Amino acid sequence: MSILEFSYTDHTSGWEIRPTTFKPSLNLLVGISGAGKTQTLSSLFATCKAGLHEEYVQANCEWSLRIAWQGAEYQWRARTIARSEDDAEVGGTEEDHEDFSEFATESITRDGVTLFERTPSKTSLNGALLPEFNREESGVRLFRADEKIAPLARALAHVRLSYEKLLRRVVREDGLPWSLKRHENSRSISDLSRDLSLMLPLKAYVLQEKFPDDFRLLIVGPFQDIFPTITDIRVGLAASLFPAEAHQRPRKGLLLDVAVREKGVRGWISSEELAEGMHRTLVHLIELVLAPPGTVLLIDEYERSMGVNCLPAVTEHLLDRAGELQFIITSHHPYVIGNIAKEHWMLVRRHGSVVTIAPALSIPSLDTRSNQDAFIQLLNAEEYTEGVS
């Protein structure tokens, strides 16, 4: 999957992201602080989650999302409104009622042919009128079993927001054996990576147990190359890794962690106790190894907490998968910007509440063939320095 174009408007606040075209491989959003880079990623991710009904759908918003997936082009347009008090659940506070939202209008097309359409007065699927359906859920969610809508639902599930604090997670009590059983017939990492239902630490656990050589080659080895004092990485239950936690457990389930061993340090080190740069590096390595082809990975402040010993190696791993995956990332760091071809730079500017994102090459002053010179020209360009007005 790749995101081709996205636009978004919050009619309550006036926040607007003008139609933005993305490259299928790598998009580096650059711009001064406050220009709207983080909000762009947040709005894009929230839109995809709203389609799957996995996140609260904000009222009074409108968007258009155009994607390419499995040889077809889909466009999903929608507008949400606040539900009337009469439609809201009886009881609760006034603030509760403000949270209710529903889809007022919506359309889904594939290669220009309308598959689904919803207006305030009617709903149709594949040209046939339907009775009224739950307006709290998107057409993508409601008709995800339809053979023509299902690919769009699967595509939206491939959009991931990179998290740096999710290596220590609660899993159900049978989570580890269940995950291994689920993949007893998997023959390769490719089979494992396509399972979007497993959280990242569980995927890493299955990789470690079922493909131990690949785990060491693709995760442990590269991490040791960056941090030579690390001697091992282990995914396991916290109660087993850390004796002090043997009698501590969540109310429901068990605690899974990704721990490391380091020279001169007694026992395993929890992911929560790692230096932030080490933790973030480990997350990125695991994400990049286990993301299936077609994943769209959104990474905000890509360089955050990663020092000069981390950035080159992680960036190399990222660039190796660009094209197979689509990246939309933000960064201020000279190394990151200087080592990603300027053809992938996207300049983010904001005038009031309106955000525009355009290829940085549209700036006339970026006329040099050198990335380093282009980076300096970018920082000095009026379009960059006056990115918020």
JSON list of C-alpha atoms in Angstrom, two decimals, residues 174-310:
[
{"chain": "A", "resi": 174, "resn": "ASP", "atom": "CA", "xyz": [-1.94, -17.85, 26.98]},
{"chain": "A", "resi": 175, "resn": "GLY", "atom": "CA", "xyz": [-0.48, -15.18, 24.69]},
{"chain": "A", "resi": 176, "resn": "LEU", "atom": "CA", "xyz": [2.94, -16.75, 24.12]},
{"chain": "A", "resi": 177, "resn": "PRO", "atom": "CA", "xyz": [1.85, -20.34, 23.35]},
{"chain": "A", "resi": 178, "resn": "TRP", "atom": "CA", "xyz": [-1.11, -19.00, 21.37]},
{"chain": "A", "resi": 179, "resn": "SER", "atom": "CA", "xyz": [1.21, -16.87, 19.21]},
{"chain": "A", "resi": 180, "resn": "LEU", "atom": "CA", "xyz": [3.54, -19.80, 18.54]},
{"chain": "A", "resi": 181, "resn": "LYS", "atom": "CA", "xyz": [0.61, -22.06, 17.72]},
{"chain": "A", "resi": 182, "resn": "ARG", "atom": "CA", "xyz": [-0.72, -19.42, 15.36]},
{"chain": "A", "resi": 183, "resn": "HIS", "atom": "CA", "xyz": [2.56, -19.53, 13.44]},
{"chain": "A", "resi": 184, "resn": "GLU", "atom": "CA", "xyz": [3.42, -23.20, 13.66]},
{"chain": "A", "resi": 185, "resn": "ASN", "atom": "CA", "xyz": [3.14, -23.44, 9.86]},
{"chain": "A", "resi": 186, "resn": "SER", "atom": "CA", "xyz": [4.97, -20.21, 9.09]},
{"chain": "A", "resi": 187, "resn": "ARG", "atom": "CA", "xyz": [8.01, -20.98, 6.98]},
{"chain": "A", "resi": 188, "resn": "SER", "atom": "CA", "xyz": [9.69, -17.58, 6.93]},
{"chain": "A", "resi": 189, "resn": "ILE", "atom": "CA", "xyz": [9.81, -14.12, 8.46]},
{"chain": "A", "resi": 190, "resn": "SER", "atom": "CA", "xyz": [7.64, -13.02, 5.56]},
{"chain": "A", "resi": 191, "resn": "ASP", "atom": "CA", "xyz": [4.82, -15.26, 6.82]},
{"chain": "A", "resi": 192, "resn": "LEU", "atom": "CA", "xyz": [5.20, -13.84, 10.33]},
{"chain": "A", "resi": 193, "resn": "SER", "atom": "CA", "xyz": [5.38, -10.22, 9.21]},
{"chain": "A", "resi": 194, "resn": "ARG", "atom": "CA", "xyz": [2.05, -10.42, 7.41]},
{"chain": "A", "resi": 195, "resn": "ASP", "atom": "CA", "xyz": [0.24, -11.08, 10.70]},
{"chain": "A", "resi": 196, "resn": "LEU", "atom": "CA", "xyz": [-1.09, -7.62, 11.60]},
{"chain": "A", "resi": 197, "resn": "SER", "atom": "CA", "xyz": [-2.97, -8.88, 14.65]},
{"chain": "A", "resi": 198, "resn": "LEU", "atom": "CA", "xyz": [0.15, -9.44, 16.78]},
{"chain": "A", "resi": 199, "resn": "MET", "atom": "CA", "xyz": [1.57, -6.54, 18.76]},
{"chain": "A", "resi": 200, "resn": "LEU", "atom": "CA", "xyz": [5.24, -5.79, 18.09]},
{"chain": "A", "resi": 201, "resn": "PRO", "atom": "CA", "xyz": [6.72, -7.54, 21.19]},
{"chain": "A", "resi": 202, "resn": "LEU", "atom": "CA", "xyz": [4.72, -10.71, 20.44]},
{"chain": "A", "resi": 203, "resn": "LYS", "atom": "CA", "xyz": [5.97, -10.70, 16.86]},
{"chain": "A", "resi": 204, "resn": "ALA", "atom": "CA", "xyz": [9.51, -10.33, 18.18]},
{"chain": "A", "resi": 205, "resn": "TYR", "atom": "CA", "xyz": [8.90, -13.26, 20.54]},
{"chain": "A", "resi": 206, "resn": "VAL", "atom": "CA", "xyz": [7.73, -15.52, 17.72]},
{"chain": "A", "resi": 207, "resn": "LEU", "atom": "CA", "xyz": [10.73, -14.46, 15.63]},
{"chain": "A", "resi": 208, "resn": "GLN", "atom": "CA", "xyz": [13.07, -15.32, 18.51]},
{"chain": "A", "resi": 209, "resn": "GLU", "atom": "CA", "xyz": [11.51, -18.71, 19.19]},
{"chain": "A", "resi": 210, "resn": "LYS", "atom": "CA", "xyz": [10.69, -19.90, 15.66]},
{"chain": "A", "resi": 211, "resn": "PHE", "atom": "CA", "xyz": [13.49, -18.27, 13.68]},
{"chain": "A", "resi": 212, "resn": "PRO", "atom": "CA", "xyz": [16.34, -17.86, 16.23]},
{"chain": "A", "resi": 213, "resn": "ASP", "atom": "CA", "xyz": [19.08, -17.50, 13.62]},
{"chain": "A", "resi": 214, "resn": "ASP", "atom": "CA", "xyz": [17.18, -14.70, 11.90]},
{"chain": "A", "resi": 215, "resn": "PHE", "atom": "CA", "xyz": [16.51, -13.06, 15.27]},
{"chain": "A", "resi": 216, "resn": "ARG", "atom": "CA", "xyz": [20.23, -12.93, 15.98]},
{"chain": "A", "resi": 217, "resn": "LEU", "atom": "CA", "xyz": [21.16, -11.89, 12.44]},
{"chain": "A", "resi": 218, "resn": "LEU", "atom": "CA", "xyz": [18.54, -9.17, 11.99]},
{"chain": "A", "resi": 219, "resn": "ILE", "atom": "CA", "xyz": [17.93, -7.85, 15.52]},
{"chain": "A", "resi": 220, "resn": "VAL", "atom": "CA", "xyz": [20.70, -8.81, 17.94]},
{"chain": "A", "resi": 221, "resn": "GLY", "atom": "CA", "xyz": [23.62, -8.37, 15.53]},
{"chain": "A", "resi": 222, "resn": "PRO", "atom": "CA", "xyz": [22.69, -4.91, 14.19]},
{"chain": "A", "resi": 223, "resn": "PHE", "atom": "CA", "xyz": [21.94, -3.69, 17.73]},
{"chain": "A", "resi": 224, "resn": "GLN", "atom": "CA", "xyz": [25.35, -4.93, 18.92]},
{"chain": "A", "resi": 225, "resn": "ASP", "atom": "CA", "xyz": [27.00, -3.19, 15.97]},
{"chain": "A", "resi": 226, "resn": "ILE", "atom": "CA", "xyz": [25.53, 0.09, 17.23]},
{"chain": "A", "resi": 227, "resn": "PHE", "atom": "CA", "xyz": [26.04, -0.65, 20.95]},
{"chain": "A", "resi": 228, "resn": "PRO", "atom": "CA", "xyz": [29.09, -2.97, 21.27]},
{"chain": "A", "resi": 229, "resn": "THR", "atom": "CA", "xyz": [28.64, -3.43, 25.05]},
{"chain": "A", "resi": 230, "resn": "ILE", "atom": "CA", "xyz": [25.36, -5.31, 24.48]},
{"chain": "A", "resi": 231, "resn": "THR", "atom": "CA", "xyz": [25.83, -9.08, 24.70]},
{"chain": "A", "resi": 232, "resn": "ASP", "atom": "CA", "xyz": [22.30, -10.37, 24.12]},
{"chain": "A", "resi": 233, "resn": "ILE", "atom": "CA", "xyz": [18.62, -9.51, 23.62]},
{"chain": "A", "resi": 234, "resn": "ARG", "atom": "CA", "xyz": [15.77, -11.59, 24.97]},
{"chain": "A", "resi": 235, "resn": "VAL", "atom": "CA", "xyz": [11.99, -11.38, 24.57]},
{"chain": "A", "resi": 236, "resn": "GLY", "atom": "CA", "xyz": [10.18, -13.01, 27.47]},
{"chain": "A", "resi": 237, "resn": "LEU", "atom": "CA", "xyz": [7.89, -12.69, 30.45]},
{"chain": "A", "resi": 238, "resn": "ALA", "atom": "CA", "xyz": [9.04, -10.09, 32.95]},
{"chain": "A", "resi": 239, "resn": "ALA", "atom": "CA", "xyz": [8.47, -12.54, 35.81]},
{"chain": "A", "resi": 240, "resn": "SER", "atom": "CA", "xyz": [11.05, -14.89, 34.27]},
{"chain": "A", "resi": 241, "resn": "LEU", "atom": "CA", "xyz": [13.57, -12.26, 33.23]},
{"chain": "A", "resi": 242, "resn": "PHE", "atom": "CA", "xyz": [13.51, -10.24, 36.44]},
{"chain": "A", "resi": 243, "resn": "PRO", "atom": "CA", "xyz": [13.34, -12.25, 39.71]},
{"chain": "A", "resi": 244, "resn": "ALA", "atom": "CA", "xyz": [12.21, -9.17, 41.64]},
{"chain": "A", "resi": 245, "resn": "GLU", "atom": "CA", "xyz": [9.03, -9.13, 39.54]},
{"chain": "A", "resi": 246, "resn": "ALA", "atom": "CA", "xyz": [8.22, -12.81, 40.01]},
{"chain": "A", "resi": 247, "resn": "HIS", "atom": "CA", "xyz": [5.41, -12.01, 42.43]},
{"chain": "A", "resi": 248, "resn": "GLN", "atom": "CA", "xyz": [4.22, -8.90, 40.62]},
{"chain": "A", "resi": 249, "resn": "ARG", "atom": "CA", "xyz": [1.75, -9.20, 37.81]},
{"chain": "A", "resi": 250, "resn": "PRO", "atom": "CA", "xyz": [-0.96, -7.11, 36.20]},
{"chain": "A", "resi": 251, "resn": "ARG", "atom": "CA", "xyz": [-4.58, -7.66, 37.21]},
{"chain": "A", "resi": 252, "resn": "LYS", "atom": "CA", "xyz": [-5.19, -9.45, 33.94]},
{"chain": "A", "resi": 253, "resn": "GLY", "atom": "CA", "xyz": [-2.66, -11.21, 31.76]},
{"chain": "A", "resi": 254, "resn": "LEU", "atom": "CA", "xyz": [1.12, -11.32, 31.95]},
{"chain": "A", "resi": 255, "resn": "LEU", "atom": "CA", "xyz": [3.83, -8.74, 31.32]},
{"chain": "A", "resi": 256, "resn": "LEU", "atom": "CA", "xyz": [5.98, -9.28, 28.21]},
{"chain": "A", "resi": 257, "resn": "ASP", "atom": "CA", "xyz": [9.24, -7.39, 27.81]},
{"chain": "A", "resi": 258, "resn": "VAL", "atom": "CA", "xyz": [12.20, -7.06, 25.47]},
{"chain": "A", "resi": 259, "resn": "ALA", "atom": "CA", "xyz": [15.31, -7.09, 27.64]},
{"chain": "A", "resi": 260, "resn": "VAL", "atom": "CA", "xyz": [19.04, -6.74, 26.96]},
{"chain": "A", "resi": 261, "resn": "ARG", "atom": "CA", "xyz": [22.24, -7.89, 28.62]},
{"chain": "A", "resi": 262, "resn": "GLU", "atom": "CA", "xyz": [25.20, -5.54, 28.83]},
{"chain": "A", "resi": 263, "resn": "LYS", "atom": "CA", "xyz": [28.82, -6.10, 29.78]},
{"chain": "A", "resi": 264, "resn": "GLY", "atom": "CA", "xyz": [29.47, -5.25, 33.40]},
{"chain": "A", "resi": 265, "resn": "VAL", "atom": "CA", "xyz": [25.77, -5.15, 34.33]},
{"chain": "A", "resi": 266, "resn": "ARG", "atom": "CA", "xyz": [24.26, -7.90, 36.45]},
{"chain": "A", "resi": 267, "resn": "GLY", "atom": "CA", "xyz": [21.12, -9.52, 35.07]},
{"chain": "A", "resi": 268, "resn": "TRP", "atom": "CA", "xyz": [18.77, -8.50, 32.29]},
{"chain": "A", "resi": 269, "resn": "ILE", "atom": "CA", "xyz": [17.90, -4.85, 31.67]},
{"chain": "A", "resi": 270, "resn": "SER", "atom": "CA", "xyz": [14.22, -4.07, 31.04]},
{"chain": "A", "resi": 271, "resn": "SER", "atom": "CA", "xyz": [13.33, -2.07, 27.95]},
{"chain": "A", "resi": 272, "resn": "GLU", "atom": "CA", "xyz": [11.91, 0.54, 30.35]},
{"chain": "A", "resi": 273, "resn": "GLU", "atom": "CA", "xyz": [15.35, 1.01, 31.89]},
{"chain": "A", "resi": 274, "resn": "LEU", "atom": "CA", "xyz": [17.22, 1.46, 28.62]},
{"chain": "A", "resi": 275, "resn": "ALA", "atom": "CA", "xyz": [18.58, 4.83, 27.67]},
{"chain": "A", "resi": 276, "resn": "GLU", "atom": "CA", "xyz": [16.00, 6.47, 25.43]},
{"chain": "A", "resi": 277, "resn": "GLY", "atom": "CA", "xyz": [18.28, 6.40, 22.40]},
{"chain": "A", "resi": 278, "resn": "MET", "atom": "CA", "xyz": [18.91, 2.67, 22.85]},
{"chain": "A", "resi": 279, "resn": "HIS", "atom": "CA", "xyz": [15.21, 2.02, 23.35]},
{"chain": "A", "resi": 280, "resn": "ARG", "atom": "CA", "xyz": [14.20, 3.96, 20.26]},
{"chain": "A", "resi": 281, "resn": "THR", "atom": "CA", "xyz": [16.89, 2.27, 18.18]},
{"chain": "A", "resi": 282, "resn": "LEU", "atom": "CA", "xyz": [15.67, -1.15, 19.28]},
{"chain": "A", "resi": 283, "resn": "VAL", "atom": "CA", "xyz": [12.07, -0.28, 18.42]},
{"chain": "A", "resi": 284, "resn": "HIS", "atom": "CA", "xyz": [13.05, 0.92, 14.95]},
{"chain": "A", "resi": 285, "resn": "LEU", "atom": "CA", "xyz": [15.12, -2.20, 14.23]},
{"chain": "A", "resi": 286, "resn": "ILE", "atom": "CA", "xyz": [12.29, -4.51, 15.26]},
{"chain": "A", "resi": 287, "resn": "GLU", "atom": "CA", "xyz": [9.72, -2.47, 13.32]},
{"chain": "A", "resi": 288, "resn": "LEU", "atom": "CA", "xyz": [11.79, -2.45, 10.17]},
{"chain": "A", "resi": 289, "resn": "VAL", "atom": "CA", "xyz": [12.46, -6.19, 10.29]},
{"chain": "A", "resi": 290, "resn": "LEU", "atom": "CA", "xyz": [8.87, -7.22, 11.02]},
{"chain": "A", "resi": 291, "resn": "ALA", "atom": "CA", "xyz": [6.85, -4.74, 8.94]},
{"chain": "A", "resi": 292, "resn": "PRO", "atom": "CA", "xyz": [5.20, -6.54, 6.00]},
{"chain": "A", "resi": 293, "resn": "PRO", "atom": "CA", "xyz": [5.54, -5.16, 2.47]},
{"chain": "A", "resi": 294, "resn": "GLY", "atom": "CA", "xyz": [2.94, -2.48, 1.89]},
{"chain": "A", "resi": 295, "resn": "THR", "atom": "CA", "xyz": [3.23, -1.02, 5.38]},
{"chain": "A", "resi": 296, "resn": "VAL", "atom": "CA", "xyz": [3.04, 2.76, 5.71]},
{"chain": "A", "resi": 297, "resn": "LEU", "atom": "CA", "xyz": [5.21, 3.77, 8.66]},
{"chain": "A", "resi": 298, "resn": "LEU", "atom": "CA", "xyz": [4.67, 7.21, 10.19]},
{"chain": "A", "resi": 299, "resn": "ILE", "atom": "CA", "xyz": [7.61, 8.37, 12.32]},
{"chain": "A", "resi": 300, "resn": "ASP", "atom": "CA", "xyz": [7.49, 11.71, 14.14]},
{"chain": "A", "resi": 301, "resn": "GLU", "atom": "CA", "xyz": [10.78, 13.36, 15.16]},
{"chain": "A", "resi": 302, "resn": "TYR", "atom": "CA", "xyz": [12.67, 10.43, 13.70]},
{"chain": "A", "resi": 303, "resn": "GLU", "atom": "CA", "xyz": [16.01, 11.44, 15.19]},
{"chain": "A", "resi": 304, "resn": "ARG", "atom": "CA", "xyz": [14.70, 12.00, 18.73]},
{"chain": "A", "resi": 305, "resn": "SER", "atom": "CA", "xyz": [17.21, 10.81, 21.37]},
{"chain": "A", "resi": 306, "resn": "MET", "atom": "CA", "xyz": [19.33, 8.94, 18.82]},
{"chain": "A", "resi": 307, "resn": "GLY", "atom": "CA", "xyz": [22.96, 10.02, 18.84]},
{"chain": "A", "resi": 308, "resn": "VAL", "atom": "CA", "xyz": [25.59, 9.93, 16.13]},
{"chain": "A", "resi": 309, "resn": "ASN", "atom": "CA", "xyz": [26.25, 6.26, 16.89]},
{"chain": "A", "resi": 310, "resn": "CYS", "atom": "CA", "xyz": [22.60, 5.36, 16.18]}
]
